[in-house]
GROMACS .gro file of C-alpha atoms in nm:
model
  418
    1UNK     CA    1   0.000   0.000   0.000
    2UNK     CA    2   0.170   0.329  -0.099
    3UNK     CA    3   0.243   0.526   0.165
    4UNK     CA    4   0.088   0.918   0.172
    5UNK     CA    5   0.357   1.199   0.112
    6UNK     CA    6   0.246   1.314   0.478
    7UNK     CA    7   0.478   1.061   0.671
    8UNK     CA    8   0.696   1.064   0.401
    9UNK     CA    9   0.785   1.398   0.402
   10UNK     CA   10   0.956   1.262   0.742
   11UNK     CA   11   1.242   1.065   0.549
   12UNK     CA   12   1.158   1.145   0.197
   13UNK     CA   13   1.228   1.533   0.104
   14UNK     CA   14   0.989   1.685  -0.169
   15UNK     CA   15   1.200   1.943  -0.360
   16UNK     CA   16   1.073   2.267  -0.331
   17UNK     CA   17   1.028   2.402  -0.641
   18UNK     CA   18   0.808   2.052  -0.652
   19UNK     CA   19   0.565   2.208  -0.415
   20UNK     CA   20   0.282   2.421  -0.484
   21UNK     CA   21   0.332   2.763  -0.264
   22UNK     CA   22  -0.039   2.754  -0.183
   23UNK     CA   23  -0.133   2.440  -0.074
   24UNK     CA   24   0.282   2.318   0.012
   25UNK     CA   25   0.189   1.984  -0.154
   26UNK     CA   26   0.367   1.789  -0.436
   27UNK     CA   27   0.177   1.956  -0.815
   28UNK     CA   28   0.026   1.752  -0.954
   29UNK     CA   29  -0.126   1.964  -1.248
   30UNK     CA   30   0.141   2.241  -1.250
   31UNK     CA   31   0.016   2.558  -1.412
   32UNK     CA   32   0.181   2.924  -1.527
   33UNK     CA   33   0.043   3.235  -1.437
   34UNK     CA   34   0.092   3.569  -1.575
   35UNK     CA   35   0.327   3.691  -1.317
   36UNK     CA   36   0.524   3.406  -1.410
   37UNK     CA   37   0.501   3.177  -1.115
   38UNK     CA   38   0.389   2.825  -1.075
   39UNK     CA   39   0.037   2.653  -0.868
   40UNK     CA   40  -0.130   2.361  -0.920
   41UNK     CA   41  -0.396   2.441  -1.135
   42UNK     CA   42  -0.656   2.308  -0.853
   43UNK     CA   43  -0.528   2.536  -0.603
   44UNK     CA   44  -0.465   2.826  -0.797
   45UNK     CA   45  -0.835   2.869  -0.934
   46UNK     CA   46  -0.967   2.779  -0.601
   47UNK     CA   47  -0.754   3.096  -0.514
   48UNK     CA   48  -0.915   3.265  -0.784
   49UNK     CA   49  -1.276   3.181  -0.777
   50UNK     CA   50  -1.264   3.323  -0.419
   51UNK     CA   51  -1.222   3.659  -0.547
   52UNK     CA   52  -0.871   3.709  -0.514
   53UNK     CA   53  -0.701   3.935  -0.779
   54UNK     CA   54  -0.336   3.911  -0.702
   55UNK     CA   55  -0.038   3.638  -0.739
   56UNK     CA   56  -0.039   3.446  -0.421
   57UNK     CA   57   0.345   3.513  -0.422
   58UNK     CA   58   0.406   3.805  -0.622
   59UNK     CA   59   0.161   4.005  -0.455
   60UNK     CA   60   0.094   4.131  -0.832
   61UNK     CA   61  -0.255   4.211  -0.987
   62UNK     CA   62  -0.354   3.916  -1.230
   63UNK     CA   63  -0.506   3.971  -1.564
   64UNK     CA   64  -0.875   4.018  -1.594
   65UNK     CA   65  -0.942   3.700  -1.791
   66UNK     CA   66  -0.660   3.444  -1.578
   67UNK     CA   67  -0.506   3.227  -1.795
   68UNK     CA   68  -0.301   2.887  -1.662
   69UNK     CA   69  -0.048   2.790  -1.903
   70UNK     CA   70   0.008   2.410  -1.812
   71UNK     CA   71   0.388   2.352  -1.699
   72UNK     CA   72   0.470   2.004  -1.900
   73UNK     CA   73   0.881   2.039  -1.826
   74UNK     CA   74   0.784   2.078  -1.438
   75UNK     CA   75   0.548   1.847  -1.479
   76UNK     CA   76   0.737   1.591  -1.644
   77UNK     CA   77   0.999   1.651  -1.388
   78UNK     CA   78   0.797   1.550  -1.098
   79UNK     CA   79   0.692   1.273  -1.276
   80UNK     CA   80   1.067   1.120  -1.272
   81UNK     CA   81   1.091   1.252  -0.964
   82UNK     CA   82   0.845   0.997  -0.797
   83UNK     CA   83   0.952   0.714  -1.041
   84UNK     CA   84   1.260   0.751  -0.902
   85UNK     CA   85   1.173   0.715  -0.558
   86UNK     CA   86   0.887   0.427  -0.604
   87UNK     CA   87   1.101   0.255  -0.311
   88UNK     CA   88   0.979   0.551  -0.100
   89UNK     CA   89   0.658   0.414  -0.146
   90UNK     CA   90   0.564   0.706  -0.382
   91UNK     CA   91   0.320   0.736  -0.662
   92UNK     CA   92   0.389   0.842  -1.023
   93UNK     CA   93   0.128   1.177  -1.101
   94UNK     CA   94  -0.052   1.126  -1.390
   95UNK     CA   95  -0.040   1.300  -1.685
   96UNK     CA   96  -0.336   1.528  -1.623
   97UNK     CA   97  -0.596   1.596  -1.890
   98UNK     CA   98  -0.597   1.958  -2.011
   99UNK     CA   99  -0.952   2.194  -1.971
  100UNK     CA  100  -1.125   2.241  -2.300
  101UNK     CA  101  -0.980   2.530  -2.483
  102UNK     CA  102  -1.288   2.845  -2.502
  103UNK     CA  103  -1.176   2.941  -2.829
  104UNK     CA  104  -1.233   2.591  -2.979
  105UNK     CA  105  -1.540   2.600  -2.816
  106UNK     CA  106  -1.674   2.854  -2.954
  107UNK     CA  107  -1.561   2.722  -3.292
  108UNK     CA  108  -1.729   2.378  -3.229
  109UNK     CA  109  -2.031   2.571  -3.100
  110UNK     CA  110  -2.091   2.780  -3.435
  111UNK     CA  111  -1.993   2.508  -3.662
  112UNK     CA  112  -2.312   2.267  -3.473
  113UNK     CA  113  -2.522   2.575  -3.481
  114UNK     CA  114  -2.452   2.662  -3.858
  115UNK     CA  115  -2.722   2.472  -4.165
  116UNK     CA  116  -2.513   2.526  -4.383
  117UNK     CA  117  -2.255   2.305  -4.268
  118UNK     CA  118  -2.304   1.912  -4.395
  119UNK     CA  119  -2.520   1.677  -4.114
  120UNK     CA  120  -2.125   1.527  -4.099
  121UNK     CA  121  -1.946   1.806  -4.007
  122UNK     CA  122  -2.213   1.925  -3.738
  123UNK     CA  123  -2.308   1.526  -3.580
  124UNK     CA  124  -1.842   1.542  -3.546
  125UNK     CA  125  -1.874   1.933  -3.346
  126UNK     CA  126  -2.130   1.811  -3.167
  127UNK     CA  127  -1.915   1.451  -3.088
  128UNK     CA  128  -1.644   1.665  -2.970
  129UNK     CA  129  -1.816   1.895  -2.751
  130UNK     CA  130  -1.967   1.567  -2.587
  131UNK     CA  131  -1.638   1.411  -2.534
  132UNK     CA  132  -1.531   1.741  -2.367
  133UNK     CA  133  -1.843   1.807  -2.109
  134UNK     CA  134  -1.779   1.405  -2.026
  135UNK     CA  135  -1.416   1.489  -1.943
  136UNK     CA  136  -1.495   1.721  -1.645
  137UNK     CA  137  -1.677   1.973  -1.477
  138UNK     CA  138  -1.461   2.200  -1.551
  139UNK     CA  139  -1.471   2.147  -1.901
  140UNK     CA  140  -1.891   2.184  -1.865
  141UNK     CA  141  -1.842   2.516  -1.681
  142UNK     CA  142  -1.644   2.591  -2.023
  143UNK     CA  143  -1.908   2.510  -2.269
  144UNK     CA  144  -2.105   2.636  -2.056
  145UNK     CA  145  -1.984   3.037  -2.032
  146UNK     CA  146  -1.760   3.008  -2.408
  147UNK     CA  147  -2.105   3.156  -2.545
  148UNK     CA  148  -2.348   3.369  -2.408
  149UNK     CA  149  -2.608   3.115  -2.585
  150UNK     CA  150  -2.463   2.786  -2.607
  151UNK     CA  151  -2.743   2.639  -2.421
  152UNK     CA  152  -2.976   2.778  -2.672
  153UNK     CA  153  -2.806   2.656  -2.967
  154UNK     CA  154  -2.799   2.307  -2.807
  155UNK     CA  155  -3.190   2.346  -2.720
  156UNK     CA  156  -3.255   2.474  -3.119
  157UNK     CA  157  -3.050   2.156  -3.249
  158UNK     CA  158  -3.237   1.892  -2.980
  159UNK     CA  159  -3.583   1.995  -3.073
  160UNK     CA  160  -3.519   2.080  -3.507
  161UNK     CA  161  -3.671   1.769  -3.540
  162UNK     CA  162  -3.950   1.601  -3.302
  163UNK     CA  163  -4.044   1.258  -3.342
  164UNK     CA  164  -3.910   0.953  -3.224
  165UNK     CA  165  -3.674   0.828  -3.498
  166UNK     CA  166  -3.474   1.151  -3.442
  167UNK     CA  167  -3.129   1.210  -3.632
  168UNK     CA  168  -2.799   1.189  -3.452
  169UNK     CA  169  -2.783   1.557  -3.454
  170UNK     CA  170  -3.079   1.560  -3.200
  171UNK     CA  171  -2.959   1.332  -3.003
  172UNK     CA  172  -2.580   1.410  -2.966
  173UNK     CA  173  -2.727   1.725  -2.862
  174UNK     CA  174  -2.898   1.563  -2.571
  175UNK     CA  175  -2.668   1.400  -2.396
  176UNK     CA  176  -2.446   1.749  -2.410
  177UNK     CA  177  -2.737   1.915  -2.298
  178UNK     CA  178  -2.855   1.672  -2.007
  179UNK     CA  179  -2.528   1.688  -1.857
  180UNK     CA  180  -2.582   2.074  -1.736
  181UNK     CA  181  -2.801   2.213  -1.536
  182UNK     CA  182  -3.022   2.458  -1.684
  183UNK     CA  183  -3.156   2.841  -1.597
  184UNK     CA  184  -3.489   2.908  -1.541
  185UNK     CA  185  -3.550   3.101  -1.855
  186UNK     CA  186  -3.397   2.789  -2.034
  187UNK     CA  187  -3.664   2.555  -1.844
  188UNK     CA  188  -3.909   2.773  -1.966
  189UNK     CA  189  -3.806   2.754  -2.310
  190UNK     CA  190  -3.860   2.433  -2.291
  191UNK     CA  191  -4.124   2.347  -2.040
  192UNK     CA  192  -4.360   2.630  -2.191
  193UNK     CA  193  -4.383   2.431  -2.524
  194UNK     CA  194  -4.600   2.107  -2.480
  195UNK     CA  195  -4.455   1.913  -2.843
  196UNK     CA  196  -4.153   1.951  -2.659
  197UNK     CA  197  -4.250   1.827  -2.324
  198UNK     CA  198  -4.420   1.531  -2.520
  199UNK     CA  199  -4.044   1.530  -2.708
  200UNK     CA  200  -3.859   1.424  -2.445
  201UNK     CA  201  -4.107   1.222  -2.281
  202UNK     CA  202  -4.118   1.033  -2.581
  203UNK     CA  203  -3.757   0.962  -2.606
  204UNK     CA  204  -3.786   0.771  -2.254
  205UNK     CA  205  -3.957   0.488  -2.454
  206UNK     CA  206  -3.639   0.510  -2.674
  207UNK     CA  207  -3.409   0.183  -2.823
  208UNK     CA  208  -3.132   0.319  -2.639
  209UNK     CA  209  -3.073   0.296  -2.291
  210UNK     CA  210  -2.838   0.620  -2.345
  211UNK     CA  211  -3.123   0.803  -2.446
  212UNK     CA  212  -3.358   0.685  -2.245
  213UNK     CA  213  -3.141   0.816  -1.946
  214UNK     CA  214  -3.037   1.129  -2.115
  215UNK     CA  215  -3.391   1.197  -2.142
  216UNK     CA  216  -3.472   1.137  -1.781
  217UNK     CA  217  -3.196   1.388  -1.686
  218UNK     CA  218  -3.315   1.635  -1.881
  219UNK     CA  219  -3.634   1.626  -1.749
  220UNK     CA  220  -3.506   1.614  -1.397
  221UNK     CA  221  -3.322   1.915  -1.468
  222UNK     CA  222  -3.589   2.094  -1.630
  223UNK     CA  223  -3.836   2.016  -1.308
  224UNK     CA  224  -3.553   2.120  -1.104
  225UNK     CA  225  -3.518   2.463  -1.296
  226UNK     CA  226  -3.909   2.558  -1.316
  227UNK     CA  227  -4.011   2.758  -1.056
  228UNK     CA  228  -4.365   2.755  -1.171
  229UNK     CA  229  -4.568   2.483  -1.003
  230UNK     CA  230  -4.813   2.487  -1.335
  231UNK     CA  231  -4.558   2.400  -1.537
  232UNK     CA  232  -4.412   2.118  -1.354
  233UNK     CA  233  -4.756   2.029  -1.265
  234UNK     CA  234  -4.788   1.986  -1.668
  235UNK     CA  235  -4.528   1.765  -1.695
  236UNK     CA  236  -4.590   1.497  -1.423
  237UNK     CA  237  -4.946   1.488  -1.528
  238UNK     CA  238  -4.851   1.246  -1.827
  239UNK     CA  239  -4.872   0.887  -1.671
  240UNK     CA  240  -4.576   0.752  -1.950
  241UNK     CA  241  -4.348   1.000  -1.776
  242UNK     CA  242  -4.394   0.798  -1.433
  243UNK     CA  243  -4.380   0.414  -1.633
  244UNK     CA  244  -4.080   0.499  -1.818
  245UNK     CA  245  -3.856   0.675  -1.540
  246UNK     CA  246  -3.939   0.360  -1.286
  247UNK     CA  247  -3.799   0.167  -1.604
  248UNK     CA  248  -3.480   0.310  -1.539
  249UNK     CA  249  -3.472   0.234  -1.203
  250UNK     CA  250  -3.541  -0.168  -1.262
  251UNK     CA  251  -3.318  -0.176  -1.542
  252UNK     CA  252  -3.009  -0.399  -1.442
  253UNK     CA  253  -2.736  -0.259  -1.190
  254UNK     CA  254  -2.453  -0.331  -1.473
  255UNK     CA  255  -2.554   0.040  -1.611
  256UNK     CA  256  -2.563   0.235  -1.229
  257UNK     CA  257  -2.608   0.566  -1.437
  258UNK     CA  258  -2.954   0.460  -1.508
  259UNK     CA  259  -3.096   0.347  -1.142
  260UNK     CA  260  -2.874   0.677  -1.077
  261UNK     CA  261  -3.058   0.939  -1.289
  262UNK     CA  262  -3.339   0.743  -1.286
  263UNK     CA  263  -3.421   0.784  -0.863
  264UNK     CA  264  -3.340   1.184  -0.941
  265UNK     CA  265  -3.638   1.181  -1.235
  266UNK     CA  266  -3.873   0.989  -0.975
  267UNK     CA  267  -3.808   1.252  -0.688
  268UNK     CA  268  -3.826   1.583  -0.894
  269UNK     CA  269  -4.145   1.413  -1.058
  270UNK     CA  270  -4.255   1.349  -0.662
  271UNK     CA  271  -4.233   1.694  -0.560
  272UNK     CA  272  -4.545   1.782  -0.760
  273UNK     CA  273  -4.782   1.672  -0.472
  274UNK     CA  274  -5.077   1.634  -0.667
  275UNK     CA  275  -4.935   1.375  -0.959
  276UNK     CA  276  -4.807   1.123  -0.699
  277UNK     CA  277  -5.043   0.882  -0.707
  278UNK     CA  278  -4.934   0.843  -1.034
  279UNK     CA  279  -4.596   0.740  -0.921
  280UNK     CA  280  -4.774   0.468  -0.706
  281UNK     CA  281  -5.004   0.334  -0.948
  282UNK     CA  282  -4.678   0.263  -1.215
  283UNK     CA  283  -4.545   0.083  -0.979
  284UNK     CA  284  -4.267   0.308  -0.770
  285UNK     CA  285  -4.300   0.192  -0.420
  286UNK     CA  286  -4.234  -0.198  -0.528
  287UNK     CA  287  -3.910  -0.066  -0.706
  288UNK     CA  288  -3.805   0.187  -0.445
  289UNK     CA  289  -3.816  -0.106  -0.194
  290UNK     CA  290  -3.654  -0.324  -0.398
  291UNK     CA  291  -3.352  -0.127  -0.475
  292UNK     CA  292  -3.328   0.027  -0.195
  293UNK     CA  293  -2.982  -0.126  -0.049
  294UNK     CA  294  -2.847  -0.103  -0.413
  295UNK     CA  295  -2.804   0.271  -0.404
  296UNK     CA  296  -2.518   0.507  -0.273
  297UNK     CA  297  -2.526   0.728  -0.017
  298UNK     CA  298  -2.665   1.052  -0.220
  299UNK     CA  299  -2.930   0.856  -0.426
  300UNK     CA  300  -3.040   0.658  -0.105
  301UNK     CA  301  -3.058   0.976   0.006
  302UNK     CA  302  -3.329   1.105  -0.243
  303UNK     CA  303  -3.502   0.745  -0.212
  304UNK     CA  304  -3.568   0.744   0.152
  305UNK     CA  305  -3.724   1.089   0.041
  306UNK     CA  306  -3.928   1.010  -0.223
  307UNK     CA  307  -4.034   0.694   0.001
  308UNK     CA  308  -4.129   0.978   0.296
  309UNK     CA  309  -4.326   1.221  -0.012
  310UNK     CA  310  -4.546   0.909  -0.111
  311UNK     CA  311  -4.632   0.797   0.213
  312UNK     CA  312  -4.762   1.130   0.273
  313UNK     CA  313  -5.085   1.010   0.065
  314UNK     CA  314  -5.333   0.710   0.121
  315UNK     CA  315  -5.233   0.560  -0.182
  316UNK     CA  316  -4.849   0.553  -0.153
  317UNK     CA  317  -4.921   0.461   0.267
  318UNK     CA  318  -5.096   0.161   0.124
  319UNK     CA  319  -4.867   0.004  -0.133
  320UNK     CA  320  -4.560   0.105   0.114
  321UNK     CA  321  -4.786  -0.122   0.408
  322UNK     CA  322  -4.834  -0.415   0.192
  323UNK     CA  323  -4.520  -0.431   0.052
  324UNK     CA  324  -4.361  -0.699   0.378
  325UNK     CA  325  -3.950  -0.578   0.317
  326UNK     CA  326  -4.071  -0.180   0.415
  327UNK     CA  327  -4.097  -0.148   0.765
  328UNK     CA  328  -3.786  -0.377   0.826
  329UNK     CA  329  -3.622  -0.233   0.577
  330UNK     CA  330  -3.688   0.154   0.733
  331UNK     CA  331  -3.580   0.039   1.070
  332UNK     CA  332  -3.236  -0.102   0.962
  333UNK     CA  333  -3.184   0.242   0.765
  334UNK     CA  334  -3.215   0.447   1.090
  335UNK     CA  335  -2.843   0.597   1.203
  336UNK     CA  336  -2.690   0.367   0.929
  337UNK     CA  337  -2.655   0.556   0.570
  338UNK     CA  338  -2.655   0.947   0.747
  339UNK     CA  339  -2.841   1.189   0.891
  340UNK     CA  340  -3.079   1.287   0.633
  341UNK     CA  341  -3.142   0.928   0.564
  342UNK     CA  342  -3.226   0.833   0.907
  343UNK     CA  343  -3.470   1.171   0.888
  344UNK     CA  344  -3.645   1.033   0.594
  345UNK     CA  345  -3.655   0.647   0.698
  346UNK     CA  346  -3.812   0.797   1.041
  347UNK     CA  347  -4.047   1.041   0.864
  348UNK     CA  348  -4.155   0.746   0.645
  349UNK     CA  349  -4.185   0.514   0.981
  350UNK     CA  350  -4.413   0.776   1.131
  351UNK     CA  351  -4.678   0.772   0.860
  352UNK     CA  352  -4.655   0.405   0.828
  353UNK     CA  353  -4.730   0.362   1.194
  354UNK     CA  354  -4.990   0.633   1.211
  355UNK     CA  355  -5.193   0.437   0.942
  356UNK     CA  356  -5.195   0.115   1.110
  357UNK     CA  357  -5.170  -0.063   1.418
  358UNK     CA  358  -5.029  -0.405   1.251
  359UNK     CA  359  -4.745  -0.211   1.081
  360UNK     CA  360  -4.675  -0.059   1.463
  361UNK     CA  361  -4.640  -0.402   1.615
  362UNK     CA  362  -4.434  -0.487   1.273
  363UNK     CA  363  -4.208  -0.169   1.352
  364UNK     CA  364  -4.160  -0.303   1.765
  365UNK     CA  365  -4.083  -0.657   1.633
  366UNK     CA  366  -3.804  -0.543   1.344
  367UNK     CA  367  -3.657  -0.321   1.650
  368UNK     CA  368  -3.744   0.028   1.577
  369UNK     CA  369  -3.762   0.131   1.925
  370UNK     CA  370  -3.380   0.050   2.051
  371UNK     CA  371  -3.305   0.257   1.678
  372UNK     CA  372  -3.545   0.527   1.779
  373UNK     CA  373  -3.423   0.595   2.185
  374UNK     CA  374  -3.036   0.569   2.008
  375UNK     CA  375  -3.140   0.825   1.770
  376UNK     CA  376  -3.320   1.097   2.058
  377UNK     CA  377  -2.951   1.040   2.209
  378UNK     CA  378  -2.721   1.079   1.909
  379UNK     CA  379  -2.626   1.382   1.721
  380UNK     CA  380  -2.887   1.362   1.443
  381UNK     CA  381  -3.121   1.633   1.287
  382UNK     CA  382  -3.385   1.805   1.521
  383UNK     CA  383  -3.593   1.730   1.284
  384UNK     CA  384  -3.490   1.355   1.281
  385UNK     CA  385  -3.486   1.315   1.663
  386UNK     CA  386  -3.875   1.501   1.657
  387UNK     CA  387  -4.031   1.274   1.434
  388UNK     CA  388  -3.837   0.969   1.618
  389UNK     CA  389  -3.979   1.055   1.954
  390UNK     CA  390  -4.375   1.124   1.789
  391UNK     CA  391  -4.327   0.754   1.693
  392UNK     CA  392  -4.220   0.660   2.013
  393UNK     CA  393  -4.528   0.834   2.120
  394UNK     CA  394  -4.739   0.660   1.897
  395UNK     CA  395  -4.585   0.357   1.993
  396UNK     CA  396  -4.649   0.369   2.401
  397UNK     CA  397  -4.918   0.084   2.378
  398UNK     CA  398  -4.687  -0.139   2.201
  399UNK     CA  399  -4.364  -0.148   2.422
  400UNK     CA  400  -4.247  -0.416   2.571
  401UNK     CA  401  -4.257  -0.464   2.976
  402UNK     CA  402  -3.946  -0.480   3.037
  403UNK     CA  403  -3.919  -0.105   2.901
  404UNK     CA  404  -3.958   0.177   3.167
  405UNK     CA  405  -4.028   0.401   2.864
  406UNK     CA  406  -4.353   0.559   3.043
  407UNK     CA  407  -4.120   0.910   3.098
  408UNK     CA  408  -4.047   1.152   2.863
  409UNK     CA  409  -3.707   1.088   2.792
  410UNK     CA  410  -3.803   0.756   2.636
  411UNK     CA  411  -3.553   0.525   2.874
  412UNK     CA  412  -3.568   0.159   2.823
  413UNK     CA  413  -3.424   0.011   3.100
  414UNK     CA  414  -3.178  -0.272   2.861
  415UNK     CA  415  -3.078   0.045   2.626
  416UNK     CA  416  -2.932   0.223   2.879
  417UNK     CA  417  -2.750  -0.080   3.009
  418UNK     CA  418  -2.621  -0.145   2.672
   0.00000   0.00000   0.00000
């Protein structure tokens, strides 16, 4: 196991000119600024981007527009620097991959915009401006700002041609598109036009799984960038939306993007309170429940939420009871993934248990009270640790006798022992 240039800096001596004067760590990505000094490129713009207008060493005002000139000959010499002491346990940098350039941007931008180029020339900007924004954020925040309407152009080439057997051009611009978020005027763009609401929508029934998840993002991002309620209200009112993005989340887990952007779709699509039931009737709850312990921490995250929206309604409270994996499921969640997990899995608990007595006894015999007095203790949410002790409330009748949990600090006599 290699060892971290933190101990080794002990034996092992980093040359200083190897050092970045900011952070006083080995460069990996060594860059040139105007005043002529060297950073690593992550450091420097973090130095930058907090509003700072001078050279960190110099003291000397930067240019308006920084520019990092990458530093390949003290790059390279690092690099033979920590070949050369591999016994020391050290790591050879890699050979980092360079931001997109703006200029070429903009070049690749007009060129995918222009009709009079061939469908060739346009499908190979559009290719290379997808490679890019996959690259790196960085290189999206570049596409991004390179033109004051690249977001437009993208938005004109996705929807020149609406039906389901749409051209390459369309759907190269997609997945560049998909991968940003979007302003609101943007969302409105789009979201104000129904044939393109019914666009996208339709390309969630598409042959590719690429597109099919591309789609879904978009649409997530769009819901996420409408302020209007009406508008978002118009999209989750079409039933397909619901069927198709709970596709993505039972396709299998040997393509994670899709159960990934698929559980962000089904949340943002949640949030309009008065379409959920349409959630529940294409089937979410038995595929939230499913694959629930397949997620990561974010996206279990946003399922334990969307779990807690829909059993805010009869409907959702229903499936969610019948379904014999929830309530043990909920319970083993609690002070396990994180905080905002354990808030949702609790929030979800209390509705559960406020519907039904059998799902309370269900909740007792799975555990849920030893989680719930461990949770009032820990250093969880307030919000968290108020909806844990309502359920203990609500769960008085149902403790066992060997609890002494009749006070209001909820002790059980074989909790506090443990």
């Amino acid at each position: 196991m290699p060892v971290s240039l933190e101990p080794l800096d002990v034996t092992l001596q980093i040359p200083y000119h190897f050092r970045c004067p900011i952070s006083l760590e080995l460069m990996k990505d060594p860059v040139i600024v105007a005043t002529g000094q060297t950073y690593d490129r992550s450091s420097i713009e973090s130095w930058v981007a907090t509003g700072n207008v001078t050279c960190p060493v110099t003291r000397l005002p930067l240019n308006d527009v920084v520019t990092f000139i990458p530093n390949h000959t003290l790059r390279r010499l690092i690099q033979e620097w920590c070949v050369a002491n591999r016994s020391y346990g050290v790591e050879r940098i890699p050979t980092p991959k360079q931001p997109a350039d703006p200029v070429i941007v903009r070049s690749l931008l007009n060129q995918a915009a222009s009709e009079s180029n061939t469908s060739h020339a346009r499908l190979s900007a559009l290719r290379r401006l997808r490679g890019l924004a996959r690259d790196s954020d960085k290189n999206r925040t570049v596409i991004s700002s390179s033109s004051h309407n690249a977001h437009e152009i993208l938005i004109g080439i996705l929807f020149s041609e609406m039906n389901l057997n749409s051209s390459e051009l369309n759907l190269e611009a997609l997945a560049i598109l998909s991968s940003f978020p979007l302003t609101e005027s943007e969302c409105v763009l789009i979201s104000s036009d129904p044939e393109r609401i019914l666009f996208i929508i339709s390309l969630l029934s598409h042959m590719s799984i690429d597109v099919r998840v591309n789609s879904a993002s978009l649409i997530e991002n769009i819901l996420a960038g409408t302020r209007s309620t009406e508008q978002r209200a118009q999209i989750s009112n079409h039933d397909e939306v619901f069927d198709r993005v709970i596709g993505l989340l039972n396709y299998p887990l040997t393509y994670p993007r899709a159960m990934k952007v698929g559980i962000k779709a089904l949340f943002a699509l949640c949030l309009v309170k008065q379409h959920r039931h349409k959630a529940v009737d294409a089937g979410a709850v038995e595929a939230l429940i499913d694959r629930l312990p397949d997620f990561e921490k974010c996206d279990a995250e946003r399922a334990l939420a969307t779990v807690e929206l829909l059993c805010r309604i009869p409907e959702g409270c229903a499936a969610f009871a019948s379904h014999a994996l929830t309530v043990p499921l909920l319970v083993k969640i609690i002070l396990k993934i994180s905080d905002r997990a354990t808030e949702y899995a609790a929030g979800a608990l209390l509705s559960l248990c406020t519907s039904a007595e059998r799902l309370q006894r269900e909740a007792v015999v799975a555990g849920v009270l030893t989680q719930l007095l461990l949770l009032v203790q820990s250093d969880c949410t307030e919000r968290a640790k108020r909806k844990a002790q309502m359920l203990l409330k609500l769960l008085r009748d149902s403790w066992p006798e060997k609890c002494t949990g009749k006070s209001d600090d909820f002790a059980c006599t074989d909790v506090i022992r443990f």
